[in-house]
Amino acid sequence: PDTALAGALNVARQLGQQVFAQQIEHADSSVAPVLTVSLGVCSKGEGISGSAAELMRLADVQLYAAKAGGRHQVCGAELTSS
């Protein structure tokens, strides 16, 4: 909570790196021989109203952008209006 987009992206990248560092075998993956994660994050600017559902919807859009971009990455966006 109360994290700007840059901070949320940083946390998500760290999470992805920590998962990758575990080197959990994933032989069926077309991305990497070990488990990776794709993450989508969203924040809202100060003074912007928006519901939790709107934040989740935009984070989901970002998740699918990360997957479409090749996986094993993070994408994020800021909610700018309600």
mmCIF file of N, CA and C in Angstrom, residues 1-10 12 39-45 48-63 74-81:
data_model
loop_
_atom_site.group_PDB
_atom_site.id
_atom_site.type_symbol
_atom_site.label_atom_id
_atom_site.label_comp_id
_atom_site.label_asym_id
_atom_site.label_seq_id
_atom_site.Cartn_x
_atom_site.Cartn_y
_atom_site.Cartn_z
ATOM 1 N N PRO A 1 0.831 -1.200 0.000
ATOM 2 C CA PRO A 1 0.000 0.000 0.000
ATOM 3 C C PRO A 1 0.873 1.261 0.000
ATOM 4 N N ASP A 2 0.319 2.306 -0.551
ATOM 5 C CA ASP A 2 0.988 3.608 -0.571
ATOM 6 C C ASP A 2 2.369 3.545 -1.207
ATOM 7 N N THR A 3 2.489 2.795 -2.290
ATOM 8 C CA THR A 3 3.760 2.661 -2.996
ATOM 9 C C THR A 3 3.613 3.242 -4.390
ATOM 10 N N ALA A 4 4.508 4.146 -4.745
ATOM 11 C CA ALA A 4 4.506 4.717 -6.090
ATOM 12 C C ALA A 4 4.907 3.650 -7.099
ATOM 13 N N LEU A 5 4.650 3.925 -8.364
ATOM 14 C CA LEU A 5 4.922 2.942 -9.411
ATOM 15 C C LEU A 5 6.374 2.484 -9.407
ATOM 16 N N ALA A 6 7.311 3.397 -9.270
ATOM 17 C CA ALA A 6 8.731 3.008 -9.278
ATOM 18 C C ALA A 6 9.036 2.016 -8.158
ATOM 19 N N GLY A 7 8.476 2.242 -6.985
ATOM 20 C CA GLY A 7 8.689 1.322 -5.871
ATOM 21 C C GLY A 7 8.040 -0.025 -6.104
ATOM 22 N N ALA A 8 6.834 -0.013 -6.667
ATOM 23 C CA ALA A 8 6.142 -1.270 -6.958
ATOM 24 C C ALA A 8 6.905 -2.085 -7.998
ATOM 25 N N LEU A 9 7.422 -1.403 -9.021
ATOM 26 C CA LEU A 9 8.225 -2.096 -10.036
ATOM 27 C C LEU A 9 9.483 -2.687 -9.418
ATOM 28 N N ASN A 10 10.106 -1.960 -8.516
ATOM 29 C CA ASN A 10 11.305 -2.444 -7.851
ATOM 30 C C ASN A 10 11.016 -3.696 -7.023
ATOM 31 N N ALA A 12 8.556 -5.802 -7.421
ATOM 32 C CA ALA A 12 8.216 -6.896 -8.337
ATOM 33 C C ALA A 12 9.476 -7.477 -8.985
ATOM 34 N N LEU A 39 5.219 -10.527 -13.913
ATOM 35 C CA LEU A 39 4.473 -9.762 -12.931
ATOM 36 C C LEU A 39 3.919 -8.483 -13.536
ATOM 37 N N GLY A 40 2.710 -8.140 -13.131
ATOM 38 C CA GLY A 40 2.091 -6.888 -13.525
ATOM 39 C C GLY A 40 1.745 -6.096 -12.285
ATOM 40 N N VAL A 41 2.123 -4.816 -12.275
ATOM 41 C CA VAL A 41 1.838 -3.965 -11.122
ATOM 42 C C VAL A 41 1.131 -2.696 -11.565
ATOM 43 N N CYS A 42 0.453 -2.076 -10.614
ATOM 44 C CA CYS A 42 -0.263 -0.835 -10.879
ATOM 45 C C CYS A 42 -0.262 -0.002 -9.611
ATOM 46 N N SER A 43 -0.170 1.292 -9.785
ATOM 47 C CA SER A 43 -0.323 2.211 -8.664
ATOM 48 C C SER A 43 -1.208 3.354 -9.132
ATOM 49 N N LYS A 44 -1.589 4.185 -8.214
ATOM 50 C CA LYS A 44 -2.368 5.363 -8.613
ATOM 51 C C LYS A 44 -1.690 6.605 -8.085
ATOM 52 N N GLY A 45 -1.693 7.631 -8.907
ATOM 53 C CA GLY A 45 -1.058 8.876 -8.530
ATOM 54 C C GLY A 45 -1.799 9.560 -7.400
ATOM 55 N N ILE A 48 -5.603 10.889 -7.287
ATOM 56 C CA ILE A 48 -6.394 10.135 -8.266
ATOM 57 C C ILE A 48 -7.319 9.199 -7.510
ATOM 58 N N SER A 49 -8.590 9.259 -7.822
ATOM 59 C CA SER A 49 -9.514 8.322 -7.201
ATOM 60 C C SER A 49 -9.585 7.076 -8.085
ATOM 61 N N GLY A 50 -9.755 5.985 -7.463
ATOM 62 C CA GLY A 50 -9.862 4.725 -8.196
ATOM 63 C C GLY A 50 -10.097 3.598 -7.218
ATOM 64 N N SER A 51 -10.877 2.652 -7.639
ATOM 65 C CA SER A 51 -11.212 1.535 -6.767
ATOM 66 C C SER A 51 -10.135 0.453 -6.815
ATOM 67 N N ALA A 52 -10.195 -0.419 -5.847
ATOM 68 C CA ALA A 52 -9.301 -1.575 -5.842
ATOM 69 C C ALA A 52 -9.526 -2.419 -7.095
ATOM 70 N N ALA A 53 -10.772 -2.510 -7.540
ATOM 71 C CA ALA A 53 -11.076 -3.284 -8.748
ATOM 72 C C ALA A 53 -10.398 -2.677 -9.977
ATOM 73 N N GLU A 54 -10.371 -1.355 -10.054
ATOM 74 C CA GLU A 54 -9.704 -0.700 -11.188
ATOM 75 C C GLU A 54 -8.199 -0.952 -11.149
ATOM 76 N N LEU A 55 -7.613 -0.892 -9.968
ATOM 77 C CA LEU A 55 -6.186 -1.181 -9.830
ATOM 78 C C LEU A 55 -5.878 -2.623 -10.229
ATOM 79 N N MET A 56 -6.711 -3.549 -9.791
ATOM 80 C CA MET A 56 -6.507 -4.966 -10.136
ATOM 81 C C MET A 56 -6.652 -5.195 -11.636
ATOM 82 N N ARG A 57 -7.626 -4.533 -12.255
ATOM 83 C CA ARG A 57 -7.828 -4.687 -13.692
ATOM 84 C C ARG A 57 -6.594 -4.209 -14.454
ATOM 85 N N LEU A 58 -6.058 -3.059 -14.084
ATOM 86 C CA LEU A 58 -4.886 -2.536 -14.771
ATOM 87 C C LEU A 58 -3.647 -3.378 -14.487
ATOM 88 N N ALA A 59 -3.513 -3.881 -13.282
ATOM 89 C CA ALA A 59 -2.393 -4.775 -12.967
ATOM 90 C C ALA A 59 -2.488 -6.046 -13.805
ATOM 91 N N ASP A 60 -3.698 -6.552 -14.012
ATOM 92 C CA ASP A 60 -3.901 -7.745 -14.841
ATOM 93 C C ASP A 60 -3.506 -7.465 -16.291
ATOM 94 N N VAL A 61 -3.857 -6.285 -16.793
ATOM 95 C CA VAL A 61 -3.445 -5.891 -18.146
ATOM 96 C C VAL A 61 -1.913 -5.893 -18.233
ATOM 97 N N GLN A 62 -1.267 -5.377 -17.196
ATOM 98 C CA GLN A 62 0.197 -5.336 -17.182
ATOM 99 C C GLN A 62 0.808 -6.735 -17.092
ATOM 100 N N LEU A 63 0.167 -7.620 -16.358
ATOM 101 C CA LEU A 63 0.636 -9.008 -16.288
ATOM 102 C C LEU A 63 0.634 -9.635 -17.670
ATOM 103 N N VAL A 74 8.717 -7.776 -15.743
ATOM 104 C CA VAL A 74 7.735 -6.989 -15.010
ATOM 105 C C VAL A 74 7.243 -5.856 -15.891
ATOM 106 N N CYS A 75 5.958 -5.607 -15.885
ATOM 107 C CA CYS A 75 5.362 -4.450 -16.549
ATOM 108 C C CYS A 75 4.478 -3.735 -15.525
ATOM 109 N N GLY A 76 4.393 -2.424 -15.665
ATOM 110 C CA GLY A 76 3.587 -1.669 -14.736
ATOM 111 C C GLY A 76 2.999 -0.425 -15.358
ATOM 112 N N ALA A 77 1.982 0.094 -14.702
ATOM 113 C CA ALA A 77 1.318 1.299 -15.166
ATOM 114 C C ALA A 77 0.742 2.029 -13.974
ATOM 115 N N GLU A 78 0.461 3.297 -14.194
ATOM 116 C CA GLU A 78 -0.149 4.105 -13.147
ATOM 117 C C GLU A 78 -1.566 4.464 -13.551
ATOM 118 N N LEU A 79 -2.480 4.258 -12.630
ATOM 119 C CA LEU A 79 -3.869 4.668 -12.858
ATOM 120 C C LEU A 79 -3.889 6.192 -12.824
ATOM 121 N N THR A 80 -4.364 6.785 -13.909
ATOM 122 C CA THR A 80 -4.312 8.243 -14.001
ATOM 123 C C THR A 80 -5.661 8.897 -13.874
ATOM 124 N N SER A 81 -6.745 8.132 -14.031
ATOM 125 C CA SER A 81 -8.084 8.680 -13.842
ATOM 126 C C SER A 81 -9.025 7.548 -13.498
#
